[in-house]
Coordinates of C-alpha atoms in Angstrom, one line a residue:
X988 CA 18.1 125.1 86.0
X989 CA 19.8 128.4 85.7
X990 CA 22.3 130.5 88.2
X991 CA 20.7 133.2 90.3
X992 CA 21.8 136.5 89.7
X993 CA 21.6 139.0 91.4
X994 CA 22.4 142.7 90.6
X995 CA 22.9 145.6 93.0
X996 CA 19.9 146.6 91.1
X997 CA 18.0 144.0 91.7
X998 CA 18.9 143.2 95.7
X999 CA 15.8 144.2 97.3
X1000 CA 13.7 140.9 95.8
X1001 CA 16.1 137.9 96.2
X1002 CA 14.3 135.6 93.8
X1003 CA 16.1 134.4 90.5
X1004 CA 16.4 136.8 88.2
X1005 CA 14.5 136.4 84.9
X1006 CA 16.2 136.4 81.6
X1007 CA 15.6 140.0 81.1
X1008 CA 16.6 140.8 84.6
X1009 CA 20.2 138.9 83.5
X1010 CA 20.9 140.9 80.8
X1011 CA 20.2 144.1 82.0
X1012 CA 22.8 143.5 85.2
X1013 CA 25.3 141.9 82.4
X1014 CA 24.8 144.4 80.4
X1015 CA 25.8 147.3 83.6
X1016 CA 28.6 145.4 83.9
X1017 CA 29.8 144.6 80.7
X1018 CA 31.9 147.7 80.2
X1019 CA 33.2 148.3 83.6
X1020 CA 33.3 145.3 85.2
X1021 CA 35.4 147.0 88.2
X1022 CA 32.5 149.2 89.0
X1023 CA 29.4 147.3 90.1
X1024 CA 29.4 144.0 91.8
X1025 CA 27.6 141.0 90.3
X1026 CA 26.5 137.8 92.6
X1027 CA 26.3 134.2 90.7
X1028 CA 24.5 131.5 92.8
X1029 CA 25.7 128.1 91.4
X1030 CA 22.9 125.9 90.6
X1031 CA 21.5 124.1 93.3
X1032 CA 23.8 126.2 96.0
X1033 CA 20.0 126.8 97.1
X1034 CA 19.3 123.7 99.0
X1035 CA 18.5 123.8 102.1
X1036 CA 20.9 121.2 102.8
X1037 CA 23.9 123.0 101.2
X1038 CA 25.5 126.2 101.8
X1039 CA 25.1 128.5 99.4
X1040 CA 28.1 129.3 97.1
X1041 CA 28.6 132.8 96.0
X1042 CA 31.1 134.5 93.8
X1043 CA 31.8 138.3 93.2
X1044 CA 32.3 139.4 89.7
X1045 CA 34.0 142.6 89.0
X1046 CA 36.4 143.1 92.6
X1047 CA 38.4 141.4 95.0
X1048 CA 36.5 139.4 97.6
X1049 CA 35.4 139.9 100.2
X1050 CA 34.5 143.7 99.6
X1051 CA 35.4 145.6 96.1
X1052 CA 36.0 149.4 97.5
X1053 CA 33.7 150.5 94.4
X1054 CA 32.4 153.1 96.0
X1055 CA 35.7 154.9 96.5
X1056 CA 36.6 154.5 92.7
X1057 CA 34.1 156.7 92.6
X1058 CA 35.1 159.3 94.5
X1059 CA 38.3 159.5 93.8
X1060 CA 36.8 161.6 90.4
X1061 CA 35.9 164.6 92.8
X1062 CA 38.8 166.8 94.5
X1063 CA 40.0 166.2 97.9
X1064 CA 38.2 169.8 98.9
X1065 CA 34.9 168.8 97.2
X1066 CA 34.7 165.3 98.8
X1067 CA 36.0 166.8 102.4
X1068 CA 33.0 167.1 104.8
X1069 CA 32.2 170.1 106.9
X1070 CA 33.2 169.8 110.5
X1071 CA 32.6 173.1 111.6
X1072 CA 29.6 171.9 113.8
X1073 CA 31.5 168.7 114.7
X1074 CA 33.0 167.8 118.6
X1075 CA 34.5 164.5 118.2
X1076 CA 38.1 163.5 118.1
X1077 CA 38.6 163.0 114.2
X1078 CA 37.6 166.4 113.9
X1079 CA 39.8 167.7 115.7
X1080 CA 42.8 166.0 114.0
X1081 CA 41.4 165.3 110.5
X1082 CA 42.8 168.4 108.1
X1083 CA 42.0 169.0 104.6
X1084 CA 45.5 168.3 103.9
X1085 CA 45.2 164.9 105.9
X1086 CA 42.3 163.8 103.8
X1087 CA 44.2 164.6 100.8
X1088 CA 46.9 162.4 101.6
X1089 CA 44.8 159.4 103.2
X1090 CA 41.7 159.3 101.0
X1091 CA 42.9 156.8 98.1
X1092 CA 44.7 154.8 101.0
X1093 CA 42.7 151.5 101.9
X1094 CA 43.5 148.3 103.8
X1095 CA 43.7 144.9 102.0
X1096 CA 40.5 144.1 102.8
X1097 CA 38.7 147.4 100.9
X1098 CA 38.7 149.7 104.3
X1099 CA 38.8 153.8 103.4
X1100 CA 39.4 156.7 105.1
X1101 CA 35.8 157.4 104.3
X1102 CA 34.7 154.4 105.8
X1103 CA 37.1 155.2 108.8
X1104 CA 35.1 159.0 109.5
X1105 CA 31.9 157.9 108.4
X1106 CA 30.6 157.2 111.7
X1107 CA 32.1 160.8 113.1
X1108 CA 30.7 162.8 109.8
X1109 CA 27.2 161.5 110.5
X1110 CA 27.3 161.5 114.0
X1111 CA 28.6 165.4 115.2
X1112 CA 28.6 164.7 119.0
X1113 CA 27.3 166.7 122.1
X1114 CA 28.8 169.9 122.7
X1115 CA 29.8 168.8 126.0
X1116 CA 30.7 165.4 125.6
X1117 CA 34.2 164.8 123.3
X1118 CA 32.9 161.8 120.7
X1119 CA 35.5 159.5 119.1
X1120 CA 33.9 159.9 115.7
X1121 CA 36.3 157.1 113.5
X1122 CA 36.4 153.5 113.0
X1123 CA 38.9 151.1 112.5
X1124 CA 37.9 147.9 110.2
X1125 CA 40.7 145.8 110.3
X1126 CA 44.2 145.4 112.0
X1127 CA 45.8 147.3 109.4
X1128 CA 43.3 149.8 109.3
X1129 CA 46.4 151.3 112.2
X1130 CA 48.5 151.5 110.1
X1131 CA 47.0 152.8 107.0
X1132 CA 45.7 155.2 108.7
X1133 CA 48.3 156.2 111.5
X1134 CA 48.5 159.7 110.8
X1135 CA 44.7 160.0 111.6
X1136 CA 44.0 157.2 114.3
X1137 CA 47.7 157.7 116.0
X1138 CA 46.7 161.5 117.2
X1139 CA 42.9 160.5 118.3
X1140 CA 44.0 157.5 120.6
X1141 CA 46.5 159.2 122.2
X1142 CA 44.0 162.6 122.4
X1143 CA 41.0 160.0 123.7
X1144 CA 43.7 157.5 126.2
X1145 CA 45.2 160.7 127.7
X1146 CA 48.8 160.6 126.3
X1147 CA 48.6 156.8 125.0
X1148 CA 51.7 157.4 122.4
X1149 CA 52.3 154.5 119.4
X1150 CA 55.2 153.3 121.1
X1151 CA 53.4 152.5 124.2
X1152 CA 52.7 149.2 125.4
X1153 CA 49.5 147.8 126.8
X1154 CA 50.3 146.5 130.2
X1155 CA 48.0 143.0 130.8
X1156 CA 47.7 141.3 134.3
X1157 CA 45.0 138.5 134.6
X1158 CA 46.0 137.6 137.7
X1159 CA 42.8 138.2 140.0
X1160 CA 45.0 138.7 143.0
X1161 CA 46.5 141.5 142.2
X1162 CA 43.1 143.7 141.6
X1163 CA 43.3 146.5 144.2
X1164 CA 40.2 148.5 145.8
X1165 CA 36.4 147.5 145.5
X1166 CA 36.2 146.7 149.4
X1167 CA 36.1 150.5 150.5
X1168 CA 32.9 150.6 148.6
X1169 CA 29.7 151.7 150.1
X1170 CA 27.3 148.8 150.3
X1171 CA 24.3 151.0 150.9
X1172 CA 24.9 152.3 147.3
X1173 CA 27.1 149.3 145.2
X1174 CA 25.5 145.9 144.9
X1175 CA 28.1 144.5 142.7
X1176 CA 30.3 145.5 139.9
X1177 CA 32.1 143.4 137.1
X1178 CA 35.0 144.2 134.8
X1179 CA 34.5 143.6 130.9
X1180 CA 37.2 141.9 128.5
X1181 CA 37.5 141.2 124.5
X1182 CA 39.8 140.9 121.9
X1183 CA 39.8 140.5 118.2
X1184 CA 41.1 137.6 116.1
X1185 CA 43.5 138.2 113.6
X1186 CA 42.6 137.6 110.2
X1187 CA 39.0 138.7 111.1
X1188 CA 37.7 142.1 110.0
X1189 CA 36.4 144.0 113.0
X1190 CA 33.0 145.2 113.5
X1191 CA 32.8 148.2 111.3
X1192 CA 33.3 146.2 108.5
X1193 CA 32.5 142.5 109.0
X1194 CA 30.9 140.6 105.7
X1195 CA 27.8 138.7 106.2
X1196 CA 29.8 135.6 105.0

C-alpha cells in the first residue's frame, strides 16, 4: 500500500491520490520545493485506531509562510492596500513607510504583517464605530510587530503605553459597586476571564493539528 498524497491542488477530494495525481504534485514541487506544500500520509496512519501522521515537505512546520515569498516579488507600494475608506485602528497607524519596514518581518511560527491586517483590510469598519482591524497570532507577534500593534493598543486602551503593567486582583472581596443597580432593569451580570498558553499560537492562526 502506498502513501497518500496530497497536493494543494488536490485538497478538495481527500482520497489517495493516484499515480498520476503523484507525479503531477511531485513534479510542482520538484523545482521549488520552498514554494508549495506537499502532505505524505505514512502507510496505514489511516486507521481508525491510529492518529494519523503527517509530514510537510518544502517549509518549516507547522506553517511555511509561502504565501509571503510570494509577495515579497511586488513593491511595498503595489502590495500596500487602500485605506482611504477604512475606520479602524491599523489604519490609522499603518503608513506606507511602516509596511515597508514590517512586511518581510514574521514570527517563528510563519505570522506576517499581512496576516496581522488582514482582518482590518477586509473588514473597513462603521463610520461611527472605531474597529481594531489587526491580529496578533502568537506571543511574539508583539514584538515583531511593535511598531504597528504598540500605537493601536495604546490608541484602543486609552493611553495603555508598552511599559505599562497589567494590574490583576482575583480577590472577589475587593470588587466594588453592582449593589446600587436597579433591579427593575439588571437581573444579573457576570465578569468574563481568559488567557493564552505559551507555546500555543493564538486564534488567528491556530493549525488544525
Amino acid at each position: 500500500m502506498g502513501a497518500e498524497v496530497v497536493c494543494y491542488k488536490y485538497r478538495s477530494a481527500r482520497v489517495p491520490a493516484s499515480g498520476e495525481q503523484r507525479a503531477r504534485c511531485r513534479q510542482s514541487v520538484s523545482s521549488s520545493a520552498g514554494k508549495i506544500g506537499l502532505f505524505v500520509s505514512t502507510p496505514g496512519s489511516s486507521s481508525r485506531s491510529q492518529p494519523q501522521i503527517r509530514r510537510q515537505q518544502g517549509s518549516a512546520m507547522p506553517f511555511g509562510n509561502t504565501h509571503n515569498q510570494m509577495k515579497l516579488k511586488y513593491t511595498s507600494d503595489q502590495e500596500f492596500p487602500d485605506l482611504s475608506q477604512h475606520n479602524n485602528h491599523m489604519a490609522k497607524v499603518l503608513t506606507p513607510a511602516m509596511y515597508e519596514q514590517l512586511r518581510s518581518k514574521q514570527t517563528p511560527s510563519g505570522f506576517t504583517l499581512d496576516d496581522v491586517i488582514q482582518t482590518g483590510v477586509d473588514n473597513p469598519g462603521h463610520p461611527f464605530i472605531m474597529t481594531v482591524g489587526c491580529v496578533a497570532g502568537d506571543e511574539e507577534s508583539y514584538e515583531v510587530f511593535k511598531e504597528l500593534l504598540d500605537p493601536v493598543i495604546e490608541d484602543r486602551h486609552g493611553g495603555y503605553k508598552p511599559t505599562d503593567k497589567h494590574k490583576t486582583d482575583l480577590n472577589s472581596a475587593n470588587l466594588k459597586g453592582g449593589d446600587d443597580l436597579d433591579s427593575n432593569y439588571v437581573l444579573s451580570s457576570r465578569v468574563r476571564t481568559g488567557r493564552s498558553i505559551r507555546g500555543f499560537c493564538l486564534p488567528p492562526h491556530c493549525s488544525r493539528g
